[in-house]
C-alpha atoms as a PDB file:
ATOM      1  CA  MET A   1       0.000   0.000   0.000  1.00  0.00           C
ATOM      2  CA  THR A   2       1.334   3.444  -0.947  1.00  0.00           C
ATOM      3  CA  TYR A   3       2.289   5.467   2.108  1.00  0.00           C
ATOM      4  CA  GLU A   4       0.675   8.862   2.623  1.00  0.00           C
ATOM      5  CA  ALA A   5       1.859  10.798   5.669  1.00  0.00           C
ATOM      6  CA  ASP A   6      -0.637  11.947   8.284  1.00  0.00           C
ATOM      7  CA  GLY A   7      -1.782  15.492   7.542  1.00  0.00           C
ATOM      8  CA  GLY A   8      -1.643  16.429  11.224  1.00  0.00           C
ATOM      9  CA  ARG A   9       1.913  15.291  11.783  1.00  0.00           C
ATOM     10  CA  TYR A  10       3.257  18.749  12.656  1.00  0.00           C
ATOM     11  CA  GLU A  11       0.753  19.196  15.466  1.00  0.00           C
ATOM     12  CA  ARG A  12       2.122  16.269  17.483  1.00  0.00           C
ATOM     13  CA  GLN A  13       5.286  17.626  19.089  1.00  0.00           C
ATOM     14  CA  PRO A  14       7.418  20.753  19.508  1.00  0.00           C
ATOM     15  CA  TYR A  15      10.376  21.641  17.290  1.00  0.00           C
ATOM     16  CA  ASN A  16      13.418  23.221  18.895  1.00  0.00           C
ATOM     17  CA  ARG A  17      16.081  25.372  17.283  1.00  0.00           C
ATOM     18  CA  SER A  18      19.525  23.755  17.267  1.00  0.00           C
ATOM     19  CA  GLY A  19      21.694  26.278  19.062  1.00  0.00           C
ATOM     20  CA  ARG A  20      21.856  29.541  17.161  1.00  0.00           C
ATOM     21  CA  SER A  21      21.324  27.876  13.778  1.00  0.00           C
ATOM     22  CA  GLY A  22      18.273  28.127  11.576  1.00  0.00           C
ATOM     23  CA  LEU A  23      17.515  24.404  11.874  1.00  0.00           C
ATOM     24  CA  ARG A  24      14.770  23.138  14.168  1.00  0.00           C
ATOM     25  CA  LEU A  25      14.635  19.511  15.253  1.00  0.00           C
ATOM     26  CA  PRO A  26      11.733  17.571  16.734  1.00  0.00           C
ATOM     27  CA  ALA A  27      11.879  17.240  20.501  1.00  0.00           C
ATOM     28  CA  VAL A  28      11.987  13.471  19.942  1.00  0.00           C
ATOM     29  CA  SER A  29      14.153  12.030  17.156  1.00  0.00           C
ATOM     30  CA  LEU A  30      14.424   8.400  16.044  1.00  0.00           C
ATOM     31  CA  GLY A  31      17.756   6.582  16.225  1.00  0.00           C
ATOM     32  CA  LEU A  32      18.293   3.525  14.037  1.00  0.00           C
ATOM     33  CA  TRP A  33      21.077   1.930  16.075  1.00  0.00           C
ATOM     34  CA  HIS A  34      19.712  -1.434  17.252  1.00  0.00           C
ATOM     35  CA  ASN A  35      16.510  -2.210  15.399  1.00  0.00           C
ATOM     36  CA  PHE A  36      16.997  -1.670  11.681  1.00  0.00           C
ATOM     37  CA  GLY A  37      19.658  -4.186  10.631  1.00  0.00           C
ATOM     38  CA  ASP A  38      19.279  -7.359   8.621  1.00  0.00           C
ATOM     39  CA  ASN A  39      18.534  -9.249  11.854  1.00  0.00           C
ATOM     40  CA  ARG A  40      15.170  -7.449  12.124  1.00  0.00           C
ATOM     41  CA  PRO A  41      12.131  -7.815   9.794  1.00  0.00           C
ATOM     42  CA  ILE A  42      12.180  -4.949   7.328  1.00  0.00           C
ATOM     43  CA  GLU A  43       8.389  -4.565   7.461  1.00  0.00           C
ATOM     44  CA  ASN A  44       8.656  -3.878  11.188  1.00  0.00           C
ATOM     45  CA  SER A  45      11.292  -1.242  10.455  1.00  0.00           C
ATOM     46  CA  ARG A  46       9.031   0.258   7.795  1.00  0.00           C
ATOM     47  CA  ALA A  47       6.074   0.414  10.189  1.00  0.00           C
ATOM     48  CA  ILE A  48       8.186   2.181  12.825  1.00  0.00           C
ATOM     49  CA  LEU A  49       9.508   4.765  10.365  1.00  0.00           C
ATOM     50  CA  ARG A  50       6.054   5.463   8.939  1.00  0.00           C
ATOM     51  CA  ARG A  51       4.484   5.888  12.352  1.00  0.00           C
ATOM     52  CA  ALA A  52       7.359   8.051  13.556  1.00  0.00           C
ATOM     53  CA  PHE A  53       6.873  10.503  10.690  1.00  0.00           C
ATOM     54  CA  ASP A  54       3.119  10.510  11.265  1.00  0.00           C
ATOM     55  CA  LEU A  55       3.866  11.541  14.863  1.00  0.00           C
ATOM     56  CA  GLY A  56       5.999  14.466  13.734  1.00  0.00           C
ATOM     57  CA  VAL A  57       9.388  12.789  14.066  1.00  0.00           C
ATOM     58  CA  THR A  58      11.225  14.394  11.159  1.00  0.00           C
ATOM     59  CA  HIS A  59      14.749  13.410  12.175  1.00  0.00           C
ATOM     60  CA  PHE A  60      16.159   9.937  11.504  1.00  0.00           C
ATOM     61  CA  ASP A  61      19.640   9.335  12.938  1.00  0.00           C
ATOM     62  CA  LEU A  62      22.039   6.700  11.590  1.00  0.00           C
ATOM     63  CA  ALA A  63      25.746   5.840  11.523  1.00  0.00           C
ATOM     64  CA  ASN A  64      27.882   3.891   9.087  1.00  0.00           C
ATOM     65  CA  ASN A  65      28.177   0.838  11.358  1.00  0.00           C
ATOM     66  CA  TYR A  66      24.591   0.678  12.645  1.00  0.00           C
ATOM     67  CA  GLY A  67      22.807  -2.615  12.174  1.00  0.00           C
ATOM     68  CA  VAL A  68      23.857  -6.252  11.952  1.00  0.00           C
ATOM     69  CA  PRO A  69      25.957  -6.506   9.835  1.00  0.00           C
ATOM     70  CA  TYR A  70      27.594  -3.078   9.676  1.00  0.00           C
ATOM     71  CA  GLY A  71      25.931  -0.816   7.142  1.00  0.00           C
ATOM     72  CA  SER A  72      22.665  -2.728   7.076  1.00  0.00           C
ATOM     73  CA  ALA A  73      20.678  -0.061   8.939  1.00  0.00           C
ATOM     74  CA  GLU A  74      21.630   2.514   6.312  1.00  0.00           C
ATOM     75  CA  ARG A  75      20.899   0.084   3.476  1.00  0.00           C
ATOM     76  CA  ASN A  76      17.502  -0.881   4.892  1.00  0.00           C
ATOM     77  CA  PHE A  77      16.663   2.724   5.629  1.00  0.00           C
ATOM     78  CA  GLY A  78      17.578   3.630   2.066  1.00  0.00           C
ATOM     79  CA  ARG A  79      15.253   0.973   0.684  1.00  0.00           C
ATOM     80  CA  ILE A  80      12.345   2.154   2.845  1.00  0.00           C
ATOM     81  CA  PHE A  81      13.096   5.790   2.099  1.00  0.00           C
ATOM     82  CA  HIS A  82      12.923   5.283  -1.654  1.00  0.00           C
ATOM     83  CA  GLU A  83       9.735   3.244  -1.413  1.00  0.00           C
ATOM     84  CA  ASP A  84       7.902   5.481   1.084  1.00  0.00           C
ATOM     85  CA  PHE A  85       9.574   8.820   1.773  1.00  0.00           C
ATOM     86  CA  THR A  86      11.099  10.185  -1.438  1.00  0.00           C
ATOM     87  CA  LYS A  87       8.464  12.874  -1.852  1.00  0.00           C
ATOM     88  CA  TYR A  88       8.998  13.942   1.759  1.00  0.00           C
ATOM     89  CA  ARG A  89      12.780  14.367   1.463  1.00  0.00           C
ATOM     90  CA  ASP A  90      12.675  18.104   2.078  1.00  0.00           C
ATOM     91  CA  GLU A  91      10.680  17.531   5.287  1.00  0.00           C
ATOM     92  CA  LEU A  92      13.248  15.127   6.723  1.00  0.00           C
ATOM     93  CA  VAL A  93      16.528  15.557   8.567  1.00  0.00           C
ATOM     94  CA  ILE A  94      18.703  12.501   7.903  1.00  0.00           C
ATOM     95  CA  SER A  95      22.009  12.192   9.725  1.00  0.00           C
ATOM     96  CA  THR A  96      24.875   9.733   9.702  1.00  0.00           C
ATOM     97  CA  LYS A  97      28.269   9.412  11.358  1.00  0.00           C
ATOM     98  CA  ALA A  98      31.734   7.947  10.974  1.00  0.00           C
ATOM     99  CA  GLY A  99      34.365   7.292  13.603  1.00  0.00           C
ATOM    100  CA  TYR A 100      34.023   3.747  14.908  1.00  0.00           C
ATOM    101  CA  ASP A 101      35.220   0.500  13.353  1.00  0.00           C
ATOM    102  CA  MET A 102      33.720  -0.002   9.894  1.00  0.00           C
ATOM    103  CA  TRP A 103      36.093  -1.899   7.581  1.00  0.00           C
ATOM    104  CA  PRO A 104      39.489  -3.659   7.926  1.00  0.00           C
ATOM    105  CA  GLY A 105      42.823  -1.925   7.740  1.00  0.00           C
ATOM    106  CA  PRO A 106      44.243   1.401   8.915  1.00  0.00           C
ATOM    107  CA  TYR A 107      41.689   3.567   7.072  1.00  0.00           C
ATOM    108  CA  GLY A 108      38.485   2.035   8.414  1.00  0.00           C
ATOM    109  CA  GLU A 109      37.933   3.904  11.680  1.00  0.00           C
ATOM    110  CA  TRP A 110      38.769   6.984  13.788  1.00  0.00           C
ATOM    111  CA  GLY A 111      39.068  10.517  12.403  1.00  0.00           C
ATOM    112  CA  SER A 112      41.338  10.808   9.394  1.00  0.00           C
ATOM    113  CA  ARG A 113      40.204  12.799   6.384  1.00  0.00           C
ATOM    114  CA  LYS A 114      40.526   9.656   4.258  1.00  0.00           C
ATOM    115  CA  TYR A 115      38.243   7.597   6.473  1.00  0.00           C
ATOM    116  CA  LEU A 116      35.589  10.226   7.140  1.00  0.00           C
ATOM    117  CA  LEU A 117      35.097  11.271   3.513  1.00  0.00           C
ATOM    118  CA  ALA A 118      35.263   7.705   2.178  1.00  0.00           C
ATOM    119  CA  SER A 119      32.725   6.642   4.794  1.00  0.00           C
ATOM    120  CA  LEU A 120      30.378   9.471   3.871  1.00  0.00           C
ATOM    121  CA  ASP A 121      30.493   8.403   0.219  1.00  0.00           C
ATOM    122  CA  GLN A 122      29.723   4.811   1.241  1.00  0.00           C
ATOM    123  CA  SER A 123      26.831   5.931   3.466  1.00  0.00           C
ATOM    124  CA  LEU A 124      25.295   7.968   0.662  1.00  0.00           C
ATOM    125  CA  THR A 125      25.582   4.982  -1.663  1.00  0.00           C
ATOM    126  CA  ARG A 126      23.947   2.621   0.843  1.00  0.00           C
ATOM    127  CA  MET A 127      21.057   5.012   1.422  1.00  0.00           C
ATOM    128  CA  GLY A 128      20.793   6.136  -2.204  1.00  0.00           C
ATOM    129  CA  LEU A 129      20.959   9.796  -1.212  1.00  0.00           C
ATOM    130  CA  ASP A 130      22.688  12.780  -2.779  1.00  0.00           C
ATOM    131  CA  TYR A 131      23.344  14.321   0.631  1.00  0.00           C
ATOM    132  CA  VAL A 132      22.691  13.934   4.345  1.00  0.00           C
ATOM    133  CA  ASP A 133      21.467  16.785   6.467  1.00  0.00           C
ATOM    134  CA  ILE A 134      23.998  16.240   9.273  1.00  0.00           C
ATOM    135  CA  PHE A 135      27.337  14.422   9.081  1.00  0.00           C
ATOM    136  CA  TYR A 136      29.075  13.696  12.380  1.00  0.00           C
ATOM    137  CA  SER A 137      32.524  12.812  13.567  1.00  0.00           C
ATOM    138  CA  HIS A 138      31.329   9.956  15.784  1.00  0.00           C
ATOM    139  CA  ARG A 139      34.226  10.144  18.257  1.00  0.00           C
ATOM    140  CA  PRO A 140      37.450  12.097  18.749  1.00  0.00           C
ATOM    141  CA  ASP A 141      40.638  10.512  17.426  1.00  0.00           C
ATOM    142  CA  PRO A 142      43.571  10.732  19.868  1.00  0.00           C
ATOM    143  CA  ASP A 143      46.121  10.257  17.073  1.00  0.00           C
ATOM    144  CA  THR A 144      44.746  12.547  14.353  1.00  0.00           C
ATOM    145  CA  PRO A 145      45.046  16.337  14.608  1.00  0.00           C
ATOM    146  CA  LEU A 146      41.671  17.871  15.361  1.00  0.00           C
ATOM    147  CA  GLU A 147      42.294  20.270  12.481  1.00  0.00           C
ATOM    148  CA  GLU A 148      42.310  17.322  10.056  1.00  0.00           C
ATOM    149  CA  THR A 149      39.080  15.826  11.392  1.00  0.00           C
ATOM    150  CA  MET A 150      37.303  19.168  11.378  1.00  0.00           C
ATOM    151  CA  GLY A 151      38.711  19.907   7.940  1.00  0.00           C
ATOM    152  CA  ALA A 152      37.060  16.731   6.674  1.00  0.00           C
ATOM    153  CA  LEU A 153      33.700  17.851   8.097  1.00  0.00           C
ATOM    154  CA  ASP A 154      34.160  21.248   6.471  1.00  0.00           C
ATOM    155  CA  ARG A 155      34.918  19.536   3.155  1.00  0.00           C
ATOM    156  CA  ALA A 156      31.809  17.338   3.473  1.00  0.00           C
ATOM    157  CA  VAL A 157      29.627  20.443   3.807  1.00  0.00           C
ATOM    158  CA  ARG A 158      31.380  22.438   1.080  1.00  0.00           C
ATOM    159  CA  SER A 159      31.069  19.502  -1.325  1.00  0.00           C
ATOM    160  CA  GLY A 160      27.291  19.485  -0.864  1.00  0.00           C
ATOM    161  CA  LYS A 161      27.298  15.952   0.529  1.00  0.00           C
ATOM    162  CA  ALA A 162      26.171  17.248   3.946  1.00  0.00           C
ATOM    163  CA  LEU A 163      24.239  20.370   4.899  1.00  0.00           C
ATOM    164  CA  TYR A 164      25.558  20.602   8.453  1.00  0.00           C
ATOM    165  CA  ALA A 165      28.421  19.185  10.512  1.00  0.00           C
ATOM    166  CA  GLY A 166      28.266  17.708  13.991  1.00  0.00           C
ATOM    167  CA  ILE A 167      30.351  15.865  16.554  1.00  0.00           C
ATOM    168  CA  SER A 168      29.574  13.093  19.026  1.00  0.00           C
ATOM    169  CA  ASN A 169      31.212  11.837  22.211  1.00  0.00           C
ATOM    170  CA  TYR A 170      33.629  14.788  22.429  1.00  0.00           C
ATOM    171  CA  SER A 171      34.561  16.197  25.844  1.00  0.00           C
ATOM    172  CA  ALA A 172      33.807  19.788  26.756  1.00  0.00           C
ATOM    173  CA  GLU A 173      37.402  20.834  26.063  1.00  0.00           C
ATOM    174  CA  GLN A 174      37.536  18.994  22.750  1.00  0.00           C
ATOM    175  CA  THR A 175      34.187  20.496  21.768  1.00  0.00           C
ATOM    176  CA  ALA A 176      35.399  24.031  22.461  1.00  0.00           C
ATOM    177  CA  GLN A 177      38.500  23.414  20.322  1.00  0.00           C
ATOM    178  CA  ALA A 178      36.480  21.832  17.513  1.00  0.00           C
ATOM    179  CA  ALA A 179      33.978  24.704  17.525  1.00  0.00           C
ATOM    180  CA  ARG A 180      36.792  27.254  17.257  1.00  0.00           C
ATOM    181  CA  ILE A 181      38.408  25.440  14.325  1.00  0.00           C
ATOM    182  CA  MET A 182      35.125  25.129  12.473  1.00  0.00           C
ATOM    183  CA  ARG A 183      34.279  28.796  12.982  1.00  0.00           C
ATOM    184  CA  GLU A 184      37.636  29.706  11.493  1.00  0.00           C
ATOM    185  CA  LEU A 185      36.961  27.426   8.529  1.00  0.00           C
ATOM    186  CA  GLY A 186      33.594  29.083   7.991  1.00  0.00           C
ATOM    187  CA  THR A 187      31.450  26.007   8.675  1.00  0.00           C
ATOM    188  CA  PRO A 188      30.180  26.319  12.256  1.00  0.00           C
ATOM    189  CA  LEU A 189      29.346  23.089  14.055  1.00  0.00           C
ATOM    190  CA  LEU A 190      25.587  22.600  14.260  1.00  0.00           C
ATOM    191  CA  ILE A 191      25.223  20.086  17.061  1.00  0.00           C
ATOM    192  CA  HIS A 192      26.797  17.681  19.534  1.00  0.00           C
ATOM    193  CA  GLN A 193      25.441  14.188  20.228  1.00  0.00           C
ATOM    194  CA  PRO A 194      26.422  12.977  23.719  1.00  0.00           C
ATOM    195  CA  SER A 195      25.061  10.278  25.995  1.00  0.00           C
ATOM    196  CA  TYR A 196      22.814  11.650  28.740  1.00  0.00           C
ATOM    197  CA  SER A 197      20.265  10.325  31.187  1.00  0.00           C
ATOM    198  CA  MET A 198      19.120  10.701  34.778  1.00  0.00           C
ATOM    199  CA  ILE A 199      21.927   8.356  35.822  1.00  0.00           C
ATOM    200  CA  ASN A 200      24.552   9.566  33.321  1.00  0.00           C
ATOM    201  CA  ARG A 201      24.959  13.312  33.783  1.00  0.00           C
ATOM    202  CA  TRP A 202      28.476  13.944  32.537  1.00  0.00           C
ATOM    203  CA  ILE A 203      27.395  16.698  30.133  1.00  0.00           C
ATOM    204  CA  GLU A 204      26.301  18.838  33.095  1.00  0.00           C
ATOM    205  CA  GLY A 205      29.990  19.141  34.057  1.00  0.00           C
ATOM    206  CA  GLY A 206      30.782  21.758  31.440  1.00  0.00           C
ATOM    207  CA  LEU A 207      29.710  20.485  28.025  1.00  0.00           C
ATOM    208  CA  LEU A 208      26.283  22.142  28.048  1.00  0.00           C
ATOM    209  CA  ASP A 209      27.916  25.457  28.916  1.00  0.00           C
ATOM    210  CA  VAL A 210      30.380  25.079  26.029  1.00  0.00           C
ATOM    211  CA  LEU A 211      27.556  24.274  23.617  1.00  0.00           C
ATOM    212  CA  GLU A 212      25.568  27.299  24.731  1.00  0.00           C
ATOM    213  CA  GLU A 213      28.556  29.596  24.303  1.00  0.00           C
ATOM    214  CA  ALA A 214      29.399  28.109  20.876  1.00  0.00           C
ATOM    215  CA  GLY A 215      25.792  28.345  19.684  1.00  0.00           C
ATOM    216  CA  MET A 216      25.555  24.581  19.145  1.00  0.00           C
ATOM    217  CA  GLY A 217      22.584  22.342  19.700  1.00  0.00           C
ATOM    218  CA  CYS A 218      22.565  19.133  21.738  1.00  0.00           C
ATOM    219  CA  ILE A 219      20.841  15.857  20.842  1.00  0.00           C
ATOM    220  CA  VAL A 220      21.220  13.200  23.510  1.00  0.00           C
ATOM    221  CA  PHE A 221      21.416   9.431  23.088  1.00  0.00           C
ATOM    222  CA  SER A 222      20.846   6.570  25.542  1.00  0.00           C
ATOM    223  CA  PRO A 223      18.330   8.633  27.570  1.00  0.00           C
ATOM    224  CA  LEU A 224      16.863   5.388  28.937  1.00  0.00           C
ATOM    225  CA  ALA A 225      20.303   4.024  29.879  1.00  0.00           C
ATOM    226  CA  GLN A 226      19.930   0.988  27.608  1.00  0.00           C
ATOM    227  CA  GLY A 227      16.567   0.192  29.202  1.00  0.00           C
ATOM    228  CA  LEU A 228      17.503   0.688  32.846  1.00  0.00           C
ATOM    229  CA  LEU A 229      15.084   3.633  33.034  1.00  0.00           C
ATOM    230  CA  THR A 230      12.053   1.697  31.808  1.00  0.00           C
ATOM    231  CA  ASP A 231       9.613  -0.719  33.395  1.00  0.00           C
ATOM    232  CA  ARG A 232      11.634  -3.582  31.904  1.00  0.00           C
ATOM    233  CA  TYR A 233      13.576  -4.219  35.095  1.00  0.00           C
ATOM    234  CA  LEU A 234      11.102  -3.296  37.826  1.00  0.00           C
ATOM    235  CA  ASN A 235      10.815  -6.965  38.791  1.00  0.00           C
ATOM    236  CA  GLY A 236      14.316  -8.192  38.023  1.00  0.00           C
ATOM    237  CA  VAL A 237      16.119  -9.160  34.797  1.00  0.00           C
ATOM    238  CA  PRO A 238      13.995 -10.999  32.202  1.00  0.00           C
ATOM    239  CA  ALA A 239      15.785 -13.725  30.261  1.00  0.00           C
ATOM    240  CA  ASP A 240      15.152 -11.992  26.926  1.00  0.00           C
ATOM    241  CA  SER A 241      16.133  -8.496  28.076  1.00  0.00           C
ATOM    242  CA  ARG A 242      19.077  -6.485  26.806  1.00  0.00           C
ATOM    243  CA  ALA A 243      20.832  -6.899  30.172  1.00  0.00           C
ATOM    244  CA  ALA A 244      20.685 -10.660  29.707  1.00  0.00           C
ATOM    245  CA  THR A 245      21.560 -10.813  26.002  1.00  0.00           C
ATOM    246  CA  SER A 246      23.503  -7.694  24.911  1.00  0.00           C
ATOM    247  CA  ARG A 247      27.163  -6.730  25.146  1.00  0.00           C
ATOM    248  CA  PHE A 248      26.078  -3.129  25.756  1.00  0.00           C
ATOM    249  CA  LEU A 249      24.526  -3.880  29.147  1.00  0.00           C
ATOM    250  CA  ASN A 250      24.973  -6.515  31.849  1.00  0.00           C
ATOM    251  CA  GLU A 251      23.043  -7.629  34.894  1.00  0.00           C
ATOM    252  CA  SER A 252      25.487  -6.024  37.339  1.00  0.00           C
ATOM    253  CA  GLN A 253      24.318  -2.610  36.121  1.00  0.00           C
ATOM    254  CA  ILE A 254      20.680  -3.234  37.019  1.00  0.00           C
ATOM    255  CA  ASP A 255      19.409  -1.433  40.128  1.00  0.00           C
ATOM    256  CA  VAL A 256      15.834  -2.612  40.617  1.00  0.00           C
ATOM    257  CA  GLU A 257      15.251  -0.530  43.761  1.00  0.00           C
ATOM    258  CA  LEU A 258      16.354   2.671  42.021  1.00  0.00           C
ATOM    259  CA  ALA A 259      14.071   1.960  39.054  1.00  0.00           C
ATOM    260  CA  ARG A 260      11.119   1.289  41.366  1.00  0.00           C
ATOM    261  CA  ASP A 261      11.669   4.530  43.277  1.00  0.00           C
ATOM    262  CA  LEU A 262      11.800   6.536  40.049  1.00  0.00           C
ATOM    263  CA  ASP A 263       8.771   4.693  38.728  1.00  0.00           C
ATOM    264  CA  GLU A 264       6.790   5.860  41.756  1.00  0.00           C
ATOM    265  CA  ILE A 265       7.516   9.491  40.837  1.00  0.00           C
ATOM    266  CA  ALA A 266       6.614   8.811  37.203  1.00  0.00           C
ATOM    267  CA  ARG A 267       3.249   7.288  38.136  1.00  0.00           C
ATOM    268  CA  GLY A 268       2.531  10.344  40.250  1.00  0.00           C
ATOM    269  CA  ARG A 269       3.083  12.442  37.114  1.00  0.00           C
ATOM    270  CA  GLY A 270       0.806  10.230  35.013  1.00  0.00           C
ATOM    271  CA  GLN A 271       3.760   8.895  33.013  1.00  0.00           C
ATOM    272  CA  THR A 272       5.631   5.660  32.563  1.00  0.00           C
ATOM    273  CA  LEU A 273       9.195   5.592  33.863  1.00  0.00           C
ATOM    274  CA  ALA A 274      10.498   5.763  30.278  1.00  0.00           C
ATOM    275  CA  GLN A 275       8.336   8.774  29.463  1.00  0.00           C
ATOM    276  CA  MET A 276       9.528  10.580  32.570  1.00  0.00           C
ATOM    277  CA  ALA A 277      13.163   9.785  31.804  1.00  0.00           C
ATOM    278  CA  LEU A 278      12.772  11.234  28.305  1.00  0.00           C
ATOM    279  CA  SER A 279      10.916  14.310  29.556  1.00  0.00           C
ATOM    280  CA  TRP A 280      13.659  14.846  32.128  1.00  0.00           C
ATOM    281  CA  THR A 281      16.394  15.090  29.483  1.00  0.00           C
ATOM    282  CA  LEU A 282      14.365  17.778  27.689  1.00  0.00           C
ATOM    283  CA  ARG A 283      13.847  19.906  30.804  1.00  0.00           C
ATOM    284  CA  ASP A 284      17.027  21.873  30.014  1.00  0.00           C
ATOM    285  CA  PRO A 285      16.414  24.247  27.065  1.00  0.00           C
ATOM    286  CA  ARG A 286      19.978  23.644  25.872  1.00  0.00           C
ATOM    287  CA  VAL A 287      18.952  20.091  24.926  1.00  0.00           C
ATOM    288  CA  THR A 288      17.488  20.350  21.439  1.00  0.00           C
ATOM    289  CA  SER A 289      16.233  16.793  20.993  1.00  0.00           C
ATOM    290  CA  VAL A 290      16.312  13.356  22.573  1.00  0.00           C
ATOM    291  CA  LEU A 291      17.072  10.249  20.532  1.00  0.00           C
ATOM    292  CA  ILE A 292      14.945   7.188  21.114  1.00  0.00           C
ATOM    293  CA  GLY A 293      15.193   3.705  19.707  1.00  0.00           C
ATOM    294  CA  ALA A 294      12.141   1.576  19.044  1.00  0.00           C
ATOM    295  CA  SER A 295      11.651  -2.125  18.403  1.00  0.00           C
ATOM    296  CA  SER A 296       7.897  -1.788  17.800  1.00  0.00           C
ATOM    297  CA  VAL A 297       5.308   0.787  16.849  1.00  0.00           C
ATOM    298  CA  LYS A 298       3.795   0.597  20.346  1.00  0.00           C
ATOM    299  CA  GLN A 299       7.124   1.318  21.998  1.00  0.00           C
ATOM    300  CA  LEU A 300       7.630   4.242  19.637  1.00  0.00           C
ATOM    301  CA  GLU A 301       4.182   5.672  20.426  1.00  0.00           C
ATOM    302  CA  ASP A 302       4.661   5.270  24.155  1.00  0.00           C
ATOM    303  CA  ASN A 303       8.010   7.057  24.098  1.00  0.00           C
ATOM    304  CA  VAL A 304       7.012   9.904  21.777  1.00  0.00           C
ATOM    305  CA  ALA A 305       4.144  10.624  24.205  1.00  0.00           C
ATOM    306  CA  CYS A 306       6.757  11.971  26.628  1.00  0.00           C
ATOM    307  CA  VAL A 307       6.209  15.395  25.047  1.00  0.00           C
ATOM    308  CA  ASP A 308       2.699  15.432  26.519  1.00  0.00           C
ATOM    309  CA  GLY A 309       3.923  15.137  30.099  1.00  0.00           C
ATOM    310  CA  PRO A 310       3.624  17.942  32.651  1.00  0.00           C
ATOM    311  CA  ALA A 311       6.482  20.283  33.533  1.00  0.00           C
ATOM    312  CA  PHE A 312       8.611  19.122  36.439  1.00  0.00           C
ATOM    313  CA  THR A 313       8.129  20.688  39.838  1.00  0.00           C
ATOM    314  CA  GLU A 314      11.151  21.561  41.950  1.00  0.00           C
ATOM    315  CA  ASP A 315      10.104  18.886  44.444  1.00  0.00           C
ATOM    316  CA  GLU A 316      10.064  16.247  41.694  1.00  0.00           C
ATOM    317  CA  LEU A 317      13.488  17.277  40.420  1.00  0.00           C
ATOM    318  CA  ASP A 318      14.908  17.215  43.943  1.00  0.00           C
ATOM    319  CA  ALA A 319      13.453  13.765  44.562  1.00  0.00           C
ATOM    320  CA  ILE A 320      14.880  12.447  41.283  1.00  0.00           C
ATOM    321  CA  ASP A 321      18.299  13.864  42.166  1.00  0.00           C
ATOM    322  CA  LYS A 322      18.264  12.120  45.544  1.00  0.00           C
ATOM    323  CA  ILE A 323      17.323   8.784  44.016  1.00  0.00           C
ATOM    324  CA  THR A 324      19.753   8.914  41.090  1.00  0.00           C
ATOM    325  CA  SER A 325      22.641   9.930  43.354  1.00  0.00           C
ATOM    326  CA  ARG A 326      22.575   6.265  44.442  1.00  0.00           C
ATOM    327  CA  ALA A 327      23.171   5.021  40.895  1.00  0.00           C
ATOM    328  CA  LYS A 328      25.847   2.375  40.467  1.00  0.00           C
END
C-alpha cells in the first residue's frame, strides 16, 4: 500500500532550534542503532519509520556501522526511504556518522580525512541519497590532529554531501577546540550528540555550557540508559532483556530498587518511567532533541508521548536527584 503521511503530523510535538542555527529539530528524534539491521524484519522497520513521521518525528539518525551486519541499517533505511519517503525528502533531517570501526585496515575507523570522507560516500551509496542533512565525527581521534578531522567535516559540507556538521562523544574541552576550528573554517558546528540520562549526567559538568557559548545544539542518546530507566527491570532481569543478552549492558548494572523509586515518581506524574526519563532530558532548554530507539510501533508511540507530560516541579526534580545519586 502506498504510504501517505498523516496530515496532522506537525501538530504532534514541539520543534526546537539547534543552538543559534536556523535548523529546528523535533523534541523526539528516532535513532536507528539497534533495530533496523538485517537481523530485524524490514516490514517492522518500515512500520516504525512510517508511524514516527506521522507523529511528527522528522529526524532519523544513523551511523555507518549501525545494524547487523555493519551498514545494514543505512541500506535498509535507504530501501524504505525510496519506497515510502522520497516525496517527503525536504521535510526530513537525515544524519549519519563515521568514527568507529567499519572496515578492515588502517583507514576504516577513527578521524582521518581519508576515512571520514570515504565513509560518507559509502553511506550515501547505501542510502541512495545525494546528501545527508547532518554528518558527524562519531568520536574524537587521539592520534589525528583535530584540524584534520574538522577539515574533513568542512569539506563534506562544502562539497554538498552534507548540509551541516556535527560531533559526538567529544569532551567539553575537545568540543570548544572543535567549535573554534570550524568557525575559522567558515562552517560552524551545528550540534553535539552525547550520551545523557538521569543516571549519566556527565554533560552537566561543562559540556552544556560550552555548547551554549558556541551556539551549538545538543541531541542526547541513551536517555533510557539501555533500558535501565524503563519498566523492563522493575521486577528483576527478564531472560530476553538487553541486560541478559547484549554486550552493551549486563546484569550487574541493574538497580531494581532505584528503578522502582523513580517509577513511583513517574506514576505520580501520570507517566511511565520511560516517558519521565525522556521528559527529564528535555527539561534543560539547551537540549534540542532526545534520541529514542524503538523495536515496535507501540514502543515508539509510548516514548514519543513523553512530550505530553507535565512540567517538572522543583520537588520532583529534587526527589529524582536524591534517588539517582545512588546510581551504580
